[in-house]
CSV table of C-alpha atoms in Angstrom, one decimal:
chain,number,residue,atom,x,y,z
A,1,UNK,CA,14.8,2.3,17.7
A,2,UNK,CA,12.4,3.4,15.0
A,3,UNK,CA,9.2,1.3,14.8
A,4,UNK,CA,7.6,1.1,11.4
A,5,UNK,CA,4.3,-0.9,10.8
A,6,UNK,CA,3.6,-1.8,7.1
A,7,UNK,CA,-0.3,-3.1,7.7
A,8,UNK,CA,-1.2,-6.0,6.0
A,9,UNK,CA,-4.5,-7.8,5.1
A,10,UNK,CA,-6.1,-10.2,2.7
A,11,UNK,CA,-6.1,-9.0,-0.4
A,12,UNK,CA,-3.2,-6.8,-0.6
A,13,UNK,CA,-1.5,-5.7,-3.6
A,14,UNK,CA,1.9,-7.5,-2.4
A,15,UNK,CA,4.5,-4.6,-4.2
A,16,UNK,CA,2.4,-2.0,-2.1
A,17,UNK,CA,4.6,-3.1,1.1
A,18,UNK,CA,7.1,-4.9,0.0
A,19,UNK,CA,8.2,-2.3,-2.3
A,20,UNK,CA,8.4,0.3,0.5
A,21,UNK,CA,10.0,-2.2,3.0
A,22,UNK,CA,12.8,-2.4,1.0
A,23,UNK,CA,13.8,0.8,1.5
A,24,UNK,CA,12.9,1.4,4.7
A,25,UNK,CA,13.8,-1.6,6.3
A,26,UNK,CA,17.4,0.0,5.4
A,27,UNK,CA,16.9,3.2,7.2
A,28,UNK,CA,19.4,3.2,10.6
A,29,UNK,CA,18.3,1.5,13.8
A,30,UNK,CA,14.3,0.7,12.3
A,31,UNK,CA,12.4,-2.1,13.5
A,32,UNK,CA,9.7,-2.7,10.4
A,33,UNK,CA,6.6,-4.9,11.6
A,34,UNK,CA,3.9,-6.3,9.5
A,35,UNK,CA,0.7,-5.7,11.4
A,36,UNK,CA,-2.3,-7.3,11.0
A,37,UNK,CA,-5.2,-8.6,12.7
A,38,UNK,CA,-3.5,-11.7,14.0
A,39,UNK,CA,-0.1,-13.0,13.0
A,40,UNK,CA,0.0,-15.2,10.3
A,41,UNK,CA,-0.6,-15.1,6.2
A,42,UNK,CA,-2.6,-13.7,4.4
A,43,UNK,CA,-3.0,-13.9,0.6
A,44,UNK,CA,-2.1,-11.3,-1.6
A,45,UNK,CA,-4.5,-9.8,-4.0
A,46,UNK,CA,-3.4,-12.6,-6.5
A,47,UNK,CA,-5.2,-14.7,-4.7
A,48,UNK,CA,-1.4,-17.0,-4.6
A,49,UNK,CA,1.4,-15.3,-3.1
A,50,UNK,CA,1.1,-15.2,1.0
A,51,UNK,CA,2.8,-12.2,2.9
A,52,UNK,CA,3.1,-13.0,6.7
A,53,UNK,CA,2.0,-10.8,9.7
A,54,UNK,CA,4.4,-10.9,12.3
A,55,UNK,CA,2.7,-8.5,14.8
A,56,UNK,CA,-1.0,-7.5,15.6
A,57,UNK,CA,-2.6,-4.4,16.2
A,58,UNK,CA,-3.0,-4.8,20.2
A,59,UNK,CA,1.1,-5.8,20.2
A,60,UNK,CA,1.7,-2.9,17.9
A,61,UNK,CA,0.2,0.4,20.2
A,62,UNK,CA,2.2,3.0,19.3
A,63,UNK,CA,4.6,2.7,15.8
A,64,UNK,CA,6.5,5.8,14.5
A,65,UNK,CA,5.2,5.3,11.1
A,66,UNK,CA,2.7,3.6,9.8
A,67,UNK,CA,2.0,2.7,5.7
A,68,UNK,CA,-1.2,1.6,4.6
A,69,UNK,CA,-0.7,-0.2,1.3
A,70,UNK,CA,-3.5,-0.6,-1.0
A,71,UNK,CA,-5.7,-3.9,-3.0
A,72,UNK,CA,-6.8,-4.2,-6.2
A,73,UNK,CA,-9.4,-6.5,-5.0
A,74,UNK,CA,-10.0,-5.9,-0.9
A,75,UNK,CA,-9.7,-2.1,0.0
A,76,UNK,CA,-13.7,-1.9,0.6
A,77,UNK,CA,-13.7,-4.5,3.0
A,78,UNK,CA,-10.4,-2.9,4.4
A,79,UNK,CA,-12.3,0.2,5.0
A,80,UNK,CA,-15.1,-1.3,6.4
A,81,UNK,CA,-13.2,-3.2,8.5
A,82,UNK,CA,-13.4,-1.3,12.3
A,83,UNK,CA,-10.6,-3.0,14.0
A,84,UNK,CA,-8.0,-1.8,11.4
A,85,UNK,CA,-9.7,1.9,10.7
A,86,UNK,CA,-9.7,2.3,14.6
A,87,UNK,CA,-6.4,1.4,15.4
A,88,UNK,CA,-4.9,3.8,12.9
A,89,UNK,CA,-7.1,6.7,14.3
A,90,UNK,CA,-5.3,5.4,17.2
A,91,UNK,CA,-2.2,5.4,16.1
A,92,UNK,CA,-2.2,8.5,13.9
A,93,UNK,CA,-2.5,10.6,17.7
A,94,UNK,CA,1.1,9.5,18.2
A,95,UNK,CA,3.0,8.8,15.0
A,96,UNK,CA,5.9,10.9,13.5
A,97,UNK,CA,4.4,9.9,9.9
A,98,UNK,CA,1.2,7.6,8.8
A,99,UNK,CA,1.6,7.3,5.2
A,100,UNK,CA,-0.6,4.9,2.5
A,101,UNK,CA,0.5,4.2,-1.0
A,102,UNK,CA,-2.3,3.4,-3.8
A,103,UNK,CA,-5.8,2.9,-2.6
A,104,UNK,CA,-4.4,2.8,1.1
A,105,UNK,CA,-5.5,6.3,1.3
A,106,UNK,CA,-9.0,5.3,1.1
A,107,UNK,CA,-8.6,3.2,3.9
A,108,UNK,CA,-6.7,6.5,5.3
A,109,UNK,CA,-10.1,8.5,4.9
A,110,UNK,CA,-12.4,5.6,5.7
A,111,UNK,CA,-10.9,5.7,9.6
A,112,UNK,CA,-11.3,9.8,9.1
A,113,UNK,CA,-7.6,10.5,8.7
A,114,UNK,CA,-7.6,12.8,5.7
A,115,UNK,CA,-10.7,15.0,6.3
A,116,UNK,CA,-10.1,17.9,4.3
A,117,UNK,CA,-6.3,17.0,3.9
A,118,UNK,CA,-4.5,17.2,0.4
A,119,UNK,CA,-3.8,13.6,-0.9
A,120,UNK,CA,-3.3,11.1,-3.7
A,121,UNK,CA,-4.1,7.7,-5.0
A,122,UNK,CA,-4.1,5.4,-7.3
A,123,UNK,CA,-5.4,7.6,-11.2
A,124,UNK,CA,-9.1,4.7,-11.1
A,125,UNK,CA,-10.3,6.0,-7.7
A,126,UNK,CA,-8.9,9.5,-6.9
A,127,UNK,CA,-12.6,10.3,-7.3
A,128,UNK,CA,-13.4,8.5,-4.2
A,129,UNK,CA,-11.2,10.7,-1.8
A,130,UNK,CA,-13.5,13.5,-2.8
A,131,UNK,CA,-16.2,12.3,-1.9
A,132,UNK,CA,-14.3,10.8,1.9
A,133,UNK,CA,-13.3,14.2,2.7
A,134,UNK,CA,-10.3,14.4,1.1
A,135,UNK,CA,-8.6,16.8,-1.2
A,136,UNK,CA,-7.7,15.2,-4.3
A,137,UNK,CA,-3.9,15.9,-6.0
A,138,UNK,CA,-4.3,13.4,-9.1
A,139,UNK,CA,-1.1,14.8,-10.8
A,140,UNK,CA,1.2,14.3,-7.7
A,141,UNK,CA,3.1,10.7,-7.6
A,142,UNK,CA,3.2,11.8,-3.6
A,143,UNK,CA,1.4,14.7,-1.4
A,144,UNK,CA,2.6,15.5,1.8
A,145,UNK,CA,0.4,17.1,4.6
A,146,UNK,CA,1.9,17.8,7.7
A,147,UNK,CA,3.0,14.5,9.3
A,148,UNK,CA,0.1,12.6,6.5
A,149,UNK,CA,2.1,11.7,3.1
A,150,UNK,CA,0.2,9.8,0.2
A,151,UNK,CA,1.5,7.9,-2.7
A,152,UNK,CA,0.0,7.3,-6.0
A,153,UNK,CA,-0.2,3.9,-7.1
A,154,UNK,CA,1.6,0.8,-6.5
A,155,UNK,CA,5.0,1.5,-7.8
A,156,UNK,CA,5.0,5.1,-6.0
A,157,UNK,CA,5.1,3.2,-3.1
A,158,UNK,CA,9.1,3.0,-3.7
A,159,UNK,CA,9.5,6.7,-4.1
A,160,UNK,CA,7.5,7.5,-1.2
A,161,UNK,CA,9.7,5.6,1.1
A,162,UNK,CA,12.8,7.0,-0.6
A,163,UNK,CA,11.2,10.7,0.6
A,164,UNK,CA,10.8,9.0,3.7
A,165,UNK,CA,14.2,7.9,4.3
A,166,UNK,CA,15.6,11.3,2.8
A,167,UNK,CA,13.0,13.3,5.9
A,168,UNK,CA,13.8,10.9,8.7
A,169,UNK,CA,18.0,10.0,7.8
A,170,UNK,CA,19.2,12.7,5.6
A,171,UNK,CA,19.3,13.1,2.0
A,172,UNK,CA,23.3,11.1,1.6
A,173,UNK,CA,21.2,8.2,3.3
A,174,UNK,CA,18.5,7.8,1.1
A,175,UNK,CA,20.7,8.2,-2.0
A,176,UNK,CA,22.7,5.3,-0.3
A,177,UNK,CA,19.7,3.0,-0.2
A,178,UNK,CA,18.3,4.0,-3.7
A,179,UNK,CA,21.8,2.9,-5.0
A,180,UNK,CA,21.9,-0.1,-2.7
A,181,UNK,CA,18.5,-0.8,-4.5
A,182,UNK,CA,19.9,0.1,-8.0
A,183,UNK,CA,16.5,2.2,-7.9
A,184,UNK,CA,17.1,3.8,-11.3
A,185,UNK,CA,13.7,4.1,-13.5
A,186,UNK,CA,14.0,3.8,-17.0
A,187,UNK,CA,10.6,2.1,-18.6
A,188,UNK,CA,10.7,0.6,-21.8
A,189,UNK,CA,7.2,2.6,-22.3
A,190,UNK,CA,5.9,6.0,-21.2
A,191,UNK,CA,2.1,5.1,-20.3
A,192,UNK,CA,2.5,5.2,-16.3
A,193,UNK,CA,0.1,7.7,-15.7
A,194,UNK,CA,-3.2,8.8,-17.8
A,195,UNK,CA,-2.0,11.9,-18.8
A,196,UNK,CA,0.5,10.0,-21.0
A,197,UNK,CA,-1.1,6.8,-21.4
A,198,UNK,CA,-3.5,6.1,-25.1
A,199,UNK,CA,-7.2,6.4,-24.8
A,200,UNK,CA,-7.4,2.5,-25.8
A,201,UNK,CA,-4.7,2.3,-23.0
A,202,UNK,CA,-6.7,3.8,-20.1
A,203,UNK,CA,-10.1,2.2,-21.0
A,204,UNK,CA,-7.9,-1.6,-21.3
A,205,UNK,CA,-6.5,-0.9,-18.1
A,206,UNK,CA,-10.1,0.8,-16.6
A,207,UNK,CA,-12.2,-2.5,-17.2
A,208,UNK,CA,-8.9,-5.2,-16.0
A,209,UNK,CA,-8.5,-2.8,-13.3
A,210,UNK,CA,-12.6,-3.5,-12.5
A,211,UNK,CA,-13.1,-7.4,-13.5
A,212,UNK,CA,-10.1,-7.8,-10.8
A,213,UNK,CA,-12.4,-6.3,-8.5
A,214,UNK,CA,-15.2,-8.9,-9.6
A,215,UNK,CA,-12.5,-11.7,-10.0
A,216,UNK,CA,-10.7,-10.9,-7.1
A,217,UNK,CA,-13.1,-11.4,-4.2
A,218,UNK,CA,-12.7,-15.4,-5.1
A,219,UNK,CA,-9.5,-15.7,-5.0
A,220,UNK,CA,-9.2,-14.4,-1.2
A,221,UNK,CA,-12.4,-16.1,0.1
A,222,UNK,CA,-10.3,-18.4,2.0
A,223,UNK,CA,-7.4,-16.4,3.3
A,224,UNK,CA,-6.1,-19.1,5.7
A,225,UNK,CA,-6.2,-21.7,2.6
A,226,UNK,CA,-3.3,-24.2,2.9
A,227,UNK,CA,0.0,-23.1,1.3
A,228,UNK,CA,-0.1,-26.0,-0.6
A,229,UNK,CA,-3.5,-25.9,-2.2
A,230,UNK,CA,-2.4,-22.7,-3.2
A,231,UNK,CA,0.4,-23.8,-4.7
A,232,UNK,CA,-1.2,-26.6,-6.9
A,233,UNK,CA,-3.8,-24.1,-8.0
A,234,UNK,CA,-1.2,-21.6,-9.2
A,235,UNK,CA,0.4,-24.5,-10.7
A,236,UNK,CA,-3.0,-25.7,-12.2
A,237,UNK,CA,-3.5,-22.2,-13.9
A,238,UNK,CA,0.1,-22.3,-15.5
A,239,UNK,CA,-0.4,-25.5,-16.8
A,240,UNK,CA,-3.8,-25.4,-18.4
Protein backbone atom coordinates (compact mmCIF):
# COMPACT_ATOMS: atom_id res chain seq x y z
CA UNK A 1 0.00 0.00 0.00
CA UNK A 2 1.04 3.44 -1.18
CA UNK A 3 0.63 6.18 1.51
CA UNK A 4 -0.02 9.59 0.14
CA UNK A 5 -0.55 12.65 2.53
CA UNK A 6 -2.20 15.77 0.92
CA UNK A 7 -1.48 18.39 4.03
CA UNK A 8 -4.05 20.55 4.86
CA UNK A 9 -4.51 23.77 6.98
CA UNK A 10 -6.65 26.77 7.49
CA UNK A 11 -6.61 28.71 4.76
CA UNK A 12 -6.05 26.47 1.92
CA UNK A 13 -6.89 27.11 -1.50
CA UNK A 14 -9.42 23.99 -1.58
CA UNK A 15 -8.75 22.93 -5.65
CA UNK A 16 -4.92 22.80 -4.50
CA UNK A 17 -5.73 19.16 -2.90
CA UNK A 18 -8.63 18.23 -4.05
CA UNK A 19 -7.71 18.69 -7.51
CA UNK A 20 -4.73 16.35 -7.14
CA UNK A 21 -6.70 13.83 -5.01
CA UNK A 22 -8.68 13.10 -7.73
CA UNK A 23 -6.20 11.65 -9.56
CA UNK A 24 -4.24 10.08 -7.29
CA UNK A 25 -6.67 8.71 -5.05
CA UNK A 26 -7.10 6.47 -8.40
CA UNK A 27 -3.65 5.31 -8.62
CA UNK A 28 -3.60 1.19 -7.67
CA UNK A 29 -3.47 0.10 -4.03
CA UNK A 30 -2.93 4.11 -2.56
CA UNK A 31 -4.07 5.02 0.74
CA UNK A 32 -4.49 9.14 0.35
CA UNK A 33 -4.60 10.93 3.93
CA UNK A 34 -5.33 14.42 4.71
CA UNK A 35 -2.83 15.43 7.33
CA UNK A 36 -2.99 18.15 9.46
CA UNK A 37 -2.29 19.30 12.85
CA UNK A 38 -5.21 17.51 14.48
CA UNK A 39 -8.13 15.79 12.70
CA UNK A 40 -10.86 17.73 11.95
CA UNK A 41 -11.89 20.97 9.48
CA UNK A 42 -10.51 23.48 8.61
CA UNK A 43 -11.75 26.27 6.34
CA UNK A 44 -10.70 26.79 3.06
CA UNK A 45 -9.22 30.06 1.93
CA UNK A 46 -12.89 31.13 1.17
CA UNK A 47 -13.25 31.49 4.38
CA UNK A 48 -16.78 28.94 3.75
CA UNK A 49 -16.07 25.61 2.40
CA UNK A 50 -14.43 23.13 5.18
CA UNK A 51 -12.00 20.33 4.00
CA UNK A 52 -11.54 17.61 6.79
CA UNK A 53 -8.18 16.25 8.22
CA UNK A 54 -8.43 12.68 8.74
CA UNK A 55 -4.88 12.09 10.06
CA UNK A 56 -2.17 14.18 11.98
CA UNK A 57 1.32 14.58 11.62
CA UNK A 58 2.40 12.31 14.66
CA UNK A 59 -0.10 9.35 13.10
CA UNK A 60 1.28 10.08 9.70
CA UNK A 61 5.47 9.37 10.25
CA UNK A 62 6.49 8.12 7.26
CA UNK A 63 4.06 8.76 3.80
CA UNK A 64 5.47 7.88 0.30
CA UNK A 65 4.42 11.15 -1.03
CA UNK A 66 3.58 14.04 0.25
CA UNK A 67 1.79 17.36 -1.60
CA UNK A 68 1.82 20.59 -0.04
CA UNK A 69 -1.02 22.61 -1.62
CA UNK A 70 -0.89 26.29 -1.49
CA UNK A 71 -3.38 29.54 0.10
CA UNK A 72 -4.21 32.54 -1.30
CA UNK A 73 -4.71 33.93 2.09
CA UNK A 74 -2.53 31.54 4.78
CA UNK A 75 0.84 30.36 3.23
CA UNK A 76 2.89 32.84 5.63
CA UNK A 77 1.52 31.55 8.58
CA UNK A 78 1.93 28.06 7.00
CA UNK A 79 5.57 28.71 6.76
CA UNK A 80 5.93 30.01 9.87
CA UNK A 81 4.20 27.37 11.34
CA UNK A 82 7.19 24.78 12.98
CA UNK A 83 5.11 21.78 13.54
CA UNK A 84 4.14 21.49 9.79
CA UNK A 85 7.76 22.80 8.29
CA UNK A 86 9.42 20.20 10.67
CA UNK A 87 7.48 17.25 9.96
CA UNK A 88 8.03 17.57 6.19
CA UNK A 89 11.89 17.95 6.84
CA UNK A 90 10.97 14.87 8.43
CA UNK A 91 9.31 13.25 6.13
CA UNK A 92 11.25 14.43 3.01
CA UNK A 93 14.33 11.87 4.56
CA UNK A 94 12.06 9.03 3.59
CA UNK A 95 9.59 9.82 0.81
CA UNK A 96 9.61 8.46 -2.73
CA UNK A 97 8.20 12.04 -3.83
CA UNK A 98 7.29 15.43 -1.71
CA UNK A 99 5.66 17.56 -4.14
CA UNK A 100 3.73 21.22 -3.53
CA UNK A 101 1.42 22.81 -6.09
CA UNK A 102 1.05 26.74 -6.08
CA UNK A 103 2.52 28.65 -3.15
CA UNK A 104 3.08 25.17 -1.44
CA UNK A 105 6.57 25.51 -2.54
CA UNK A 106 7.16 28.30 -0.31
CA UNK A 107 6.10 26.32 2.45
CA UNK A 108 8.57 23.63 0.67
CA UNK A 109 11.53 26.23 1.09
CA UNK A 110 10.39 27.72 4.38
CA UNK A 111 11.10 24.03 6.16
CA UNK A 112 14.56 24.22 3.83
CA UNK A 113 13.45 21.67 1.31
CA UNK A 114 14.37 23.37 -1.88
CA UNK A 115 17.72 25.04 -1.10
CA UNK A 116 19.30 25.62 -4.28
CA UNK A 117 16.75 23.12 -6.08
CA UNK A 118 14.94 24.14 -9.47
CA UNK A 119 11.20 24.93 -8.73
CA UNK A 120 7.98 26.65 -9.53
CA UNK A 121 5.04 28.49 -8.19
CA UNK A 122 2.28 30.27 -8.49
CA UNK A 123 3.48 33.55 -11.61
CA UNK A 124 2.54 36.54 -8.06
CA UNK A 125 5.29 35.00 -5.83
CA UNK A 126 7.97 33.12 -7.94
CA UNK A 127 10.06 35.96 -6.74
CA UNK A 128 9.89 34.77 -3.23
CA UNK A 129 11.67 31.21 -3.95
CA UNK A 130 14.62 33.34 -4.90
CA UNK A 131 15.09 34.87 -2.25
CA UNK A 132 14.28 31.09 0.03
CA UNK A 133 16.98 29.43 -1.65
CA UNK A 134 15.37 28.26 -4.44
CA UNK A 135 15.87 28.33 -8.15
CA UNK A 136 13.10 29.83 -9.84
CA UNK A 137 11.47 28.12 -13.30
CA UNK A 138 8.53 30.73 -13.80
CA UNK A 139 7.76 29.27 -17.39
CA UNK A 140 7.42 25.61 -16.32
CA UNK A 141 3.61 24.50 -15.29
CA UNK A 142 5.87 21.69 -13.23
CA UNK A 143 9.75 21.30 -12.38
CA UNK A 144 10.99 18.13 -11.35
CA UNK A 145 14.18 17.71 -9.12
CA UNK A 146 15.24 14.45 -8.23
CA UNK A 147 12.51 13.00 -6.00
CA UNK A 148 11.18 17.19 -5.34
CA UNK A 149 8.49 18.02 -8.16
CA UNK A 150 6.69 21.55 -8.10
CA UNK A 151 3.53 22.75 -9.69
CA UNK A 152 2.54 26.13 -10.83
CA UNK A 153 -0.53 27.38 -9.69
CA UNK A 154 -3.75 26.06 -8.52
CA UNK A 155 -5.03 24.32 -11.56
CA UNK A 156 -1.34 22.72 -12.28
CA UNK A 157 -2.03 20.89 -9.42
CA UNK A 158 -4.08 18.41 -11.78
CA UNK A 159 -1.33 17.90 -14.17
CA UNK A 160 1.18 17.38 -11.56
CA UNK A 161 -0.57 14.42 -10.29
CA UNK A 162 -1.28 13.10 -13.70
CA UNK A 163 2.86 13.08 -14.02
CA UNK A 164 2.68 11.54 -10.89
CA UNK A 165 0.54 8.70 -11.68
CA UNK A 166 2.29 8.29 -15.20
CA UNK A 167 6.04 8.00 -12.84
CA UNK A 168 4.67 5.78 -10.13
CA UNK A 169 1.80 3.39 -12.40
CA UNK A 170 2.90 3.69 -15.96
CA UNK A 171 1.98 5.88 -18.64
CA UNK A 172 -1.58 3.47 -19.89
CA UNK A 173 -2.50 4.18 -16.15
CA UNK A 174 -2.43 7.70 -15.96
CA UNK A 175 -4.04 8.08 -19.41
CA UNK A 176 -6.87 5.82 -17.83
CA UNK A 177 -7.49 8.19 -14.98
CA UNK A 178 -7.15 11.43 -17.08
CA UNK A 179 -10.03 9.86 -19.25
CA UNK A 180 -11.83 8.63 -16.15
CA UNK A 181 -11.56 12.29 -15.20
CA UNK A 182 -12.55 13.57 -18.76
CA UNK A 183 -9.35 15.77 -18.06
CA UNK A 184 -9.35 17.43 -21.44
CA UNK A 185 -8.46 21.30 -21.28
CA UNK A 186 -9.92 23.50 -23.64
CA UNK A 187 -10.53 27.32 -22.00
CA UNK A 188 -12.81 29.47 -23.38
CA UNK A 189 -9.86 32.20 -22.97
CA UNK A 190 -6.08 32.06 -23.38
CA UNK A 191 -4.94 34.31 -20.30
CA UNK A 192 -3.67 31.37 -17.96
CA UNK A 193 -0.37 32.44 -17.52
CA UNK A 194 1.29 36.16 -17.81
CA UNK A 195 3.05 35.59 -20.72
CA UNK A 196 -0.40 35.47 -22.53
CA UNK A 197 -2.55 37.28 -20.28
CA UNK A 198 -3.26 41.58 -21.10
CA UNK A 199 -1.40 44.10 -19.11
CA UNK A 200 -4.91 45.31 -17.60
CA UNK A 201 -5.34 41.47 -17.07
CA UNK A 202 -2.21 40.85 -14.85
CA UNK A 203 -2.42 44.10 -12.86
CA UNK A 204 -6.68 43.17 -12.20
CA UNK A 205 -5.56 39.86 -11.20
CA UNK A 206 -2.08 41.35 -9.21
CA UNK A 207 -4.19 43.67 -6.74
CA UNK A 208 -7.48 40.76 -6.24
CA UNK A 209 -4.76 38.35 -5.88
CA UNK A 210 -3.24 40.94 -2.85
CA UNK A 211 -6.71 42.37 -1.17
CA UNK A 212 -7.41 38.50 -0.74
CA UNK A 213 -4.45 38.46 1.19
CA UNK A 214 -5.77 41.53 3.36
CA UNK A 215 -9.40 40.16 3.11
CA UNK A 216 -8.57 36.82 3.67
CA UNK A 217 -6.95 36.73 7.11
CA UNK A 218 -10.75 37.42 8.45
CA UNK A 219 -12.40 35.00 7.01
CA UNK A 220 -10.14 32.13 8.70
CA UNK A 221 -9.80 33.78 12.17
CA UNK A 222 -11.97 31.21 13.50
CA UNK A 223 -11.08 28.05 11.82
CA UNK A 224 -13.14 25.78 14.19
CA UNK A 225 -16.25 28.15 13.51
CA UNK A 226 -19.53 26.15 13.55
CA UNK A 227 -20.56 24.59 10.17
CA UNK A 228 -23.59 26.32 10.50
CA UNK A 229 -22.59 29.84 11.15
CA UNK A 230 -20.71 29.39 8.22
CA UNK A 231 -23.26 28.45 6.29
CA UNK A 232 -25.68 31.33 7.17
CA UNK A 233 -22.86 33.71 6.48
CA UNK A 234 -22.25 32.26 2.98
CA UNK A 235 -25.89 32.43 2.62
CA UNK A 236 -26.00 36.10 4.05
CA UNK A 237 -23.35 37.24 1.34
CA UNK A 238 -25.48 35.64 -1.55
CA UNK A 239 -28.43 37.24 -0.45
CA UNK A 240 -27.46 40.81 0.22
Amino acid sequence: MMQIAIVLYPGITALDAVGPYEVLHLMPDAEVRFVGAEPGPVVADSGVLFLGVTHSYAETPAPDIVLVPGSSVATATAMADEELTGWLRRVHETTAWTTSVCSGALILAAAGILEGVPATTHWLVQPMLATLGAEPRPDQRIVRSGRIATAAGVSAGIDLALWLAGEVCGRERAEVIQLMAEYDPRPPFDAGHPSKAAETVREKARAELLQAVADGQDAIAVPQAPWRQAIESFRGHTHS
